[in-house]
PDB file of C-alpha atoms in Angstrom:
ATOM      1  CA  MET A 136      47.101   7.982  59.704  1.00 42.00           C
ATOM      2  CA  PRO A 137      43.914   6.289  58.427  1.00 49.00           C
ATOM      3  CA  ARG A 138      44.169   2.565  57.760  1.00 52.00           C
ATOM      4  CA  HIS A 139      43.788   2.889  53.970  1.00 54.00           C
ATOM      5  CA  GLU A 140      46.827   5.203  53.754  1.00 61.00           C
ATOM      6  CA  SER A 141      49.038   2.554  55.377  1.00 92.00           C
ATOM      7  CA  ILE A 142      48.042  -0.207  52.927  1.00 94.00           C
ATOM      8  CA  PRO A 143      50.789   0.562  50.365  1.00 94.00           C
ATOM      9  CA  SER A 144      53.440   0.598  53.086  1.00 94.00           C
ATOM     10  CA  GLU A 145      52.146  -2.690  54.551  1.00 95.00           C
ATOM     11  CA  ILE A 146      52.241  -4.258  51.083  1.00 96.00           C
ATOM     12  CA  GLU A 147      55.823  -3.089  50.532  1.00 95.00           C
ATOM     13  CA  LYS A 148      56.929  -4.387  53.943  1.00 96.00           C
ATOM     14  CA  LEU A 149      55.309  -7.782  53.287  1.00 96.00           C
ATOM     15  CA  ARG A 150      56.956  -7.999  49.864  1.00 95.00           C
ATOM     16  CA  GLU A 151      60.369  -7.142  51.320  1.00 95.00           C
ATOM     17  CA  ASP A 152      59.933  -9.667  54.154  1.00 96.00           C
ATOM     18  CA  ILE A 153      58.860 -12.420  51.751  1.00 93.00           C
ATOM     19  CA  ARG A 154      61.778 -11.715  49.389  1.00 90.00           C
ATOM     20  CA  ARG A 155      64.217 -11.817  52.321  1.00 93.00           C
ATOM     21  CA  HIS A 156      62.786 -15.140  53.503  1.00 92.00           C
ATOM     22  CA  ASP A 157      62.831 -16.513  49.934  1.00 86.00           C
ATOM     23  CA  TYR A 158      66.543 -15.694  49.728  1.00 85.00           C
ATOM     24  CA  ALA A 159      67.259 -17.363  53.069  1.00 87.00           C
ATOM     25  CA  TYR A 160      65.293 -20.461  52.025  1.00 83.00           C
ATOM     26  CA  TYR A 161      66.181 -20.883  48.336  1.00 74.00           C
ATOM     27  CA  VAL A 162      69.692 -19.438  48.101  1.00 74.00           C
ATOM     28  CA  LEU A 163      71.220 -19.823  51.556  1.00 80.00           C
ATOM     29  CA  ASN A 164      69.253 -22.995  52.361  1.00 78.00           C
ATOM     30  CA  GLU A 165      68.754 -21.536  55.847  1.00 88.00           C
ATOM     31  CA  PRO A 166      65.033 -20.924  56.413  1.00 89.00           C
ATOM     32  CA  VAL A 167      64.249 -18.451  59.175  1.00 93.00           C
ATOM     33  CA  LEU A 168      60.481 -19.019  59.385  1.00 92.00           C
ATOM     34  CA  SER A 169      58.354 -22.131  59.608  1.00 90.00           C
ATOM     35  CA  ASP A 170      56.234 -22.921  56.539  1.00 84.00           C
ATOM     36  CA  THR A 171      53.164 -21.828  58.506  1.00 87.00           C
ATOM     37  CA  GLN A 172      54.697 -18.448  59.363  1.00 93.00           C
ATOM     38  CA  TYR A 173      55.818 -17.894  55.761  1.00 90.00           C
ATOM     39  CA  ASP A 174      52.387 -18.898  54.444  1.00 88.00           C
ATOM     40  CA  GLY A 175      50.864 -16.366  56.861  1.00 92.00           C
ATOM     41  CA  LEU A 176      52.932 -13.534  55.352  1.00 95.00           C
ATOM     42  CA  LEU A 177      52.058 -14.599  51.826  1.00 92.00           C
ATOM     43  CA  ARG A 178      48.388 -15.049  52.690  1.00 91.00           C
ATOM     44  CA  ARG A 179      48.199 -11.540  54.210  1.00 95.00           C
ATOM     45  CA  LEU A 180      49.755 -10.087  51.058  1.00 95.00           C
ATOM     46  CA  GLN A 181      47.270 -12.022  48.912  1.00 92.00           C
ATOM     47  CA  GLU A 182      44.362 -10.740  51.019  1.00 93.00           C
ATOM     48  CA  ILE A 183      45.454  -7.120  50.666  1.00 95.00           C
ATOM     49  CA  GLU A 184      46.115  -7.448  46.937  1.00 93.00           C
ATOM     50  CA  SER A 185      42.737  -9.083  46.371  1.00 91.00           C
ATOM     51  CA  THR A 186      40.985  -6.093  47.940  1.00 92.00           C
ATOM     52  CA  HIS A 187      43.351  -3.587  46.272  1.00 92.00           C
ATOM     53  CA  PRO A 188      44.098  -5.082  42.821  1.00 89.00           C
ATOM     54  CA  ASP A 189      45.397  -1.703  41.640  1.00 90.00           C
ATOM     55  CA  LEU A 190      48.381  -2.233  43.973  1.00 92.00           C
ATOM     56  CA  ILE A 191      49.424  -5.580  42.428  1.00 90.00           C
ATOM     57  CA  THR A 192      52.768  -5.384  40.639  1.00 89.00           C
ATOM     58  CA  PRO A 193      54.326  -7.968  38.289  1.00 82.00           C
ATOM     59  CA  ASP A 194      57.232  -8.505  40.698  1.00 83.00           C
ATOM     60  CA  SER A 195      54.995  -9.167  43.708  1.00 89.00           C
ATOM     61  CA  PRO A 196      55.690 -12.535  45.376  1.00 86.00           C
ATOM     62  CA  THR A 197      52.034 -13.388  44.694  1.00 86.00           C
ATOM     63  CA  GLN A 198      52.628 -13.103  40.948  1.00 81.00           C
ATOM     64  CA  ARG A 199      55.725 -15.263  40.539  1.00 73.00           C
ATOM     65  CA  VAL A 200      57.346 -18.517  41.548  1.00 62.00           C
ATOM     66  CA  SER A 201      59.907 -18.130  44.324  1.00 63.00           C
ATOM     67  CA  GLY A 202      63.447 -19.232  43.748  1.00 62.00           C
ATOM     68  CA  SER A 203      65.830 -18.746  40.878  1.00 60.00           C
ATOM     69  CA  PRO A 204      68.294 -20.969  39.058  1.00 57.00           C
ATOM     70  CA  LEU A 205      71.727 -21.346  40.630  1.00 61.00           C
ATOM     71  CA  ALA A 206      74.673 -20.134  38.563  1.00 67.00           C
ATOM     72  CA  SER A 207      76.583 -23.361  39.265  1.00 71.00           C
ATOM     73  CA  PHE A 208      74.216 -25.369  37.016  1.00 82.00           C
ATOM     74  CA  GLU A 209      73.524 -25.065  33.306  1.00 88.00           C
ATOM     75  CA  GLN A 210      70.211 -23.284  32.852  1.00 89.00           C
ATOM     76  CA  LEU A 211      67.340 -24.759  30.831  1.00 90.00           C
ATOM     77  CA  ARG A 212      64.215 -22.959  29.645  1.00 92.00           C
ATOM     78  CA  HIS A 213      61.043 -24.935  30.367  1.00 92.00           C
ATOM     79  CA  LYS A 214      58.924 -25.694  27.279  1.00 89.00           C
ATOM     80  CA  VAL A 215      55.835 -25.098  29.408  1.00 86.00           C
ATOM     81  CA  PRO A 216      56.053 -22.852  32.498  1.00 85.00           C
ATOM     82  CA  MET A 217      56.596 -24.932  35.622  1.00 85.00           C
ATOM     83  CA  LEU A 218      54.239 -23.252  38.031  1.00 76.00           C
ATOM     84  CA  SER A 219      54.237 -23.493  41.786  1.00 71.00           C
ATOM     85  CA  LEU A 220      51.606 -24.938  44.054  1.00 65.00           C
ATOM     86  CA  ASP A 221      49.314 -22.499  45.784  1.00 65.00           C
ATOM     87  CA  ASN A 222      47.676 -23.088  49.111  1.00 71.00           C
ATOM     88  CA  SER A 223      43.906 -23.003  48.744  1.00 74.00           C
ATOM     89  CA  TYR A 224      41.551 -23.066  51.665  1.00 74.00           C
ATOM     90  CA  SER A 225      38.179 -22.816  49.891  1.00 81.00           C
ATOM     91  CA  GLU A 226      36.476 -23.675  46.598  1.00 88.00           C
ATOM     92  CA  GLU A 227      36.590 -19.973  45.715  1.00 89.00           C
ATOM     93  CA  GLU A 228      40.393 -19.911  46.115  1.00 84.00           C
ATOM     94  CA  ILE A 229      40.729 -23.040  43.974  1.00 84.00           C
ATOM     95  CA  GLN A 230      38.636 -21.371  41.247  1.00 88.00           C
ATOM     96  CA  GLN A 231      40.772 -18.211  41.463  1.00 87.00           C
ATOM     97  CA  TRP A 232      43.909 -20.349  41.117  1.00 83.00           C
ATOM     98  CA  LEU A 233      42.445 -22.129  38.074  1.00 86.00           C
ATOM     99  CA  ASP A 234      41.541 -18.766  36.516  1.00 89.00           C
ATOM    100  CA  ARG A 235      45.148 -17.546  36.995  1.00 85.00           C
ATOM    101  CA  ILE A 236      46.603 -20.730  35.468  1.00 83.00           C
ATOM    102  CA  THR A 237      44.220 -20.504  32.513  1.00 87.00           C
ATOM    103  CA  LYS A 238      45.288 -16.900  31.930  1.00 87.00           C
ATOM    104  CA  ILE A 239      49.027 -17.644  32.254  1.00 83.00           C
ATOM    105  CA  LEU A 240      48.865 -20.603  29.869  1.00 84.00           C
ATOM    106  CA  ASP A 241      46.408 -18.789  27.577  1.00 86.00           C
ATOM    107  CA  THR A 242      44.243 -21.874  27.131  1.00 86.00           C
ATOM    108  CA  LYS A 243      41.287 -23.569  28.748  1.00 84.00           C
ATOM    109  CA  ASN A 244      42.432 -26.983  27.539  1.00 87.00           C
ATOM    110  CA  ILE A 245      44.468 -27.959  30.601  1.00 86.00           C
ATOM    111  CA  VAL A 246      45.017 -31.465  31.926  1.00 85.00           C
ATOM    112  CA  PHE A 247      45.896 -31.805  35.608  1.00 80.00           C
ATOM    113  CA  VAL A 248      47.567 -34.642  37.449  1.00 77.00           C
ATOM    114  CA  LEU A 249      46.841 -34.503  41.163  1.00 73.00           C
ATOM    115  CA  ASN A 250      49.114 -36.081  43.734  1.00 72.00           C
ATOM    116  CA  PRO A 251      49.522 -35.639  47.463  1.00 71.00           C
ATOM    117  CA  LYS A 252      51.889 -32.755  48.215  1.00 68.00           C
ATOM    118  CA  ILE A 253      55.242 -33.938  49.467  1.00 67.00           C
ATOM    119  CA  ASP A 254      57.767 -31.274  50.390  1.00 68.00           C
ATOM    120  CA  GLY A 255      60.966 -31.564  48.464  1.00 72.00           C
ATOM    121  CA  LEU A 256      62.439 -30.803  45.084  1.00 78.00           C
ATOM    122  CA  SER A 257      60.276 -30.378  41.985  1.00 84.00           C
ATOM    123  CA  LEU A 258      61.658 -31.697  38.718  1.00 90.00           C
ATOM    124  CA  SER A 259      60.561 -31.558  35.121  1.00 92.00           C
ATOM    125  CA  LEU A 260      61.505 -34.900  33.555  1.00 94.00           C
ATOM    126  CA  HIS A 261      61.630 -35.496  29.790  1.00 93.00           C
ATOM    127  CA  TYR A 262      61.983 -38.959  28.305  1.00 95.00           C
ATOM    128  CA  LYS A 263      62.841 -40.133  24.787  1.00 95.00           C
ATOM    129  CA  LYS A 264      61.869 -43.690  23.886  1.00 95.00           C
ATOM    130  CA  GLY A 265      61.518 -44.516  27.577  1.00 92.00           C
ATOM    131  CA  ASP A 266      64.942 -43.196  28.605  1.00 92.00           C
ATOM    132  CA  LEU A 267      65.513 -40.090  30.699  1.00 93.00           C
ATOM    133  CA  PHE A 268      66.639 -37.380  28.304  1.00 94.00           C
ATOM    134  CA  GLN A 269      66.551 -34.279  30.480  1.00 95.00           C
ATOM    135  CA  ALA A 270      65.799 -33.274  34.074  1.00 94.00           C
ATOM    136  CA  ALA A 271      65.430 -29.704  35.273  1.00 94.00           C
ATOM    137  CA  THR A 272      64.493 -28.075  38.561  1.00 89.00           C
ATOM    138  CA  ARG A 273      61.627 -25.585  38.706  1.00 87.00           C
ATOM    139  CA  GLY A 274      63.981 -22.623  39.149  1.00 85.00           C
ATOM    140  CA  ASP A 275      61.907 -19.496  38.637  1.00 82.00           C
ATOM    141  CA  GLY A 276      59.218 -21.351  36.690  1.00 86.00           C
ATOM    142  CA  GLN A 277      60.568 -20.264  33.297  1.00 89.00           C
ATOM    143  CA  ILE A 278      64.197 -21.333  33.655  1.00 89.00           C
ATOM    144  CA  GLY A 279      65.512 -24.160  35.831  1.00 89.00           C
ATOM    145  CA  GLU A 280      68.794 -25.930  36.477  1.00 90.00           C
ATOM    146  CA  ASN A 281      69.876 -28.862  34.331  1.00 93.00           C
ATOM    147  CA  VAL A 282      70.180 -31.738  36.817  1.00 91.00           C
ATOM    148  CA  THR A 283      70.011 -34.584  34.295  1.00 92.00           C
ATOM    149  CA  LEU A 284      73.205 -36.273  35.502  1.00 89.00           C
ATOM    150  CA  ASN A 285      72.033 -36.085  39.120  1.00 86.00           C
ATOM    151  CA  ALA A 286      68.562 -37.410  38.266  1.00 88.00           C
ATOM    152  CA  ARG A 287      70.006 -40.409  36.427  1.00 89.00           C
ATOM    153  CA  THR A 288      71.411 -41.640  39.748  1.00 84.00           C
ATOM    154  CA  ILE A 289      67.884 -41.970  41.182  1.00 85.00           C
ATOM    155  CA  ARG A 290      66.663 -45.477  40.431  1.00 82.00           C
ATOM    156  CA  SER A 291      62.940 -44.631  40.384  1.00 87.00           C
ATOM    157  CA  ILE A 292      63.497 -41.953  37.738  1.00 86.00           C
TER     158      ILE A 292
END
């Protein structure tokens, strides 16, 4: 079978593999792959989708934040989508990322805060008059878990 006829099946296999690894990582807390191996799967999917944009689907792992809120926590909707970090290896990839963010947020007036990437939990913290009012995990980027009581036990928060 010619290479181009196998592209849709390769895309589907990559998507299934990534979803399976997302479940193992985010739900079971039992990662099967190293970050480098996982990034390799995601990067291959991104490469194929960039050359075949007609095959991109809204549920593709390249089009969403991995993870979903746990049922054991109250769910909170983020006021502004809490997007995930993307790995970028060139200026062109950084520009593509910025273009996607601009499109998702539907504005060009975006302020960024850049910090070194430290693996761990991402939180959205809201304060009222200097006091922590609400803390939520990223979840799926639209809805996260309410972890306010947990966050209040962290002195630096």
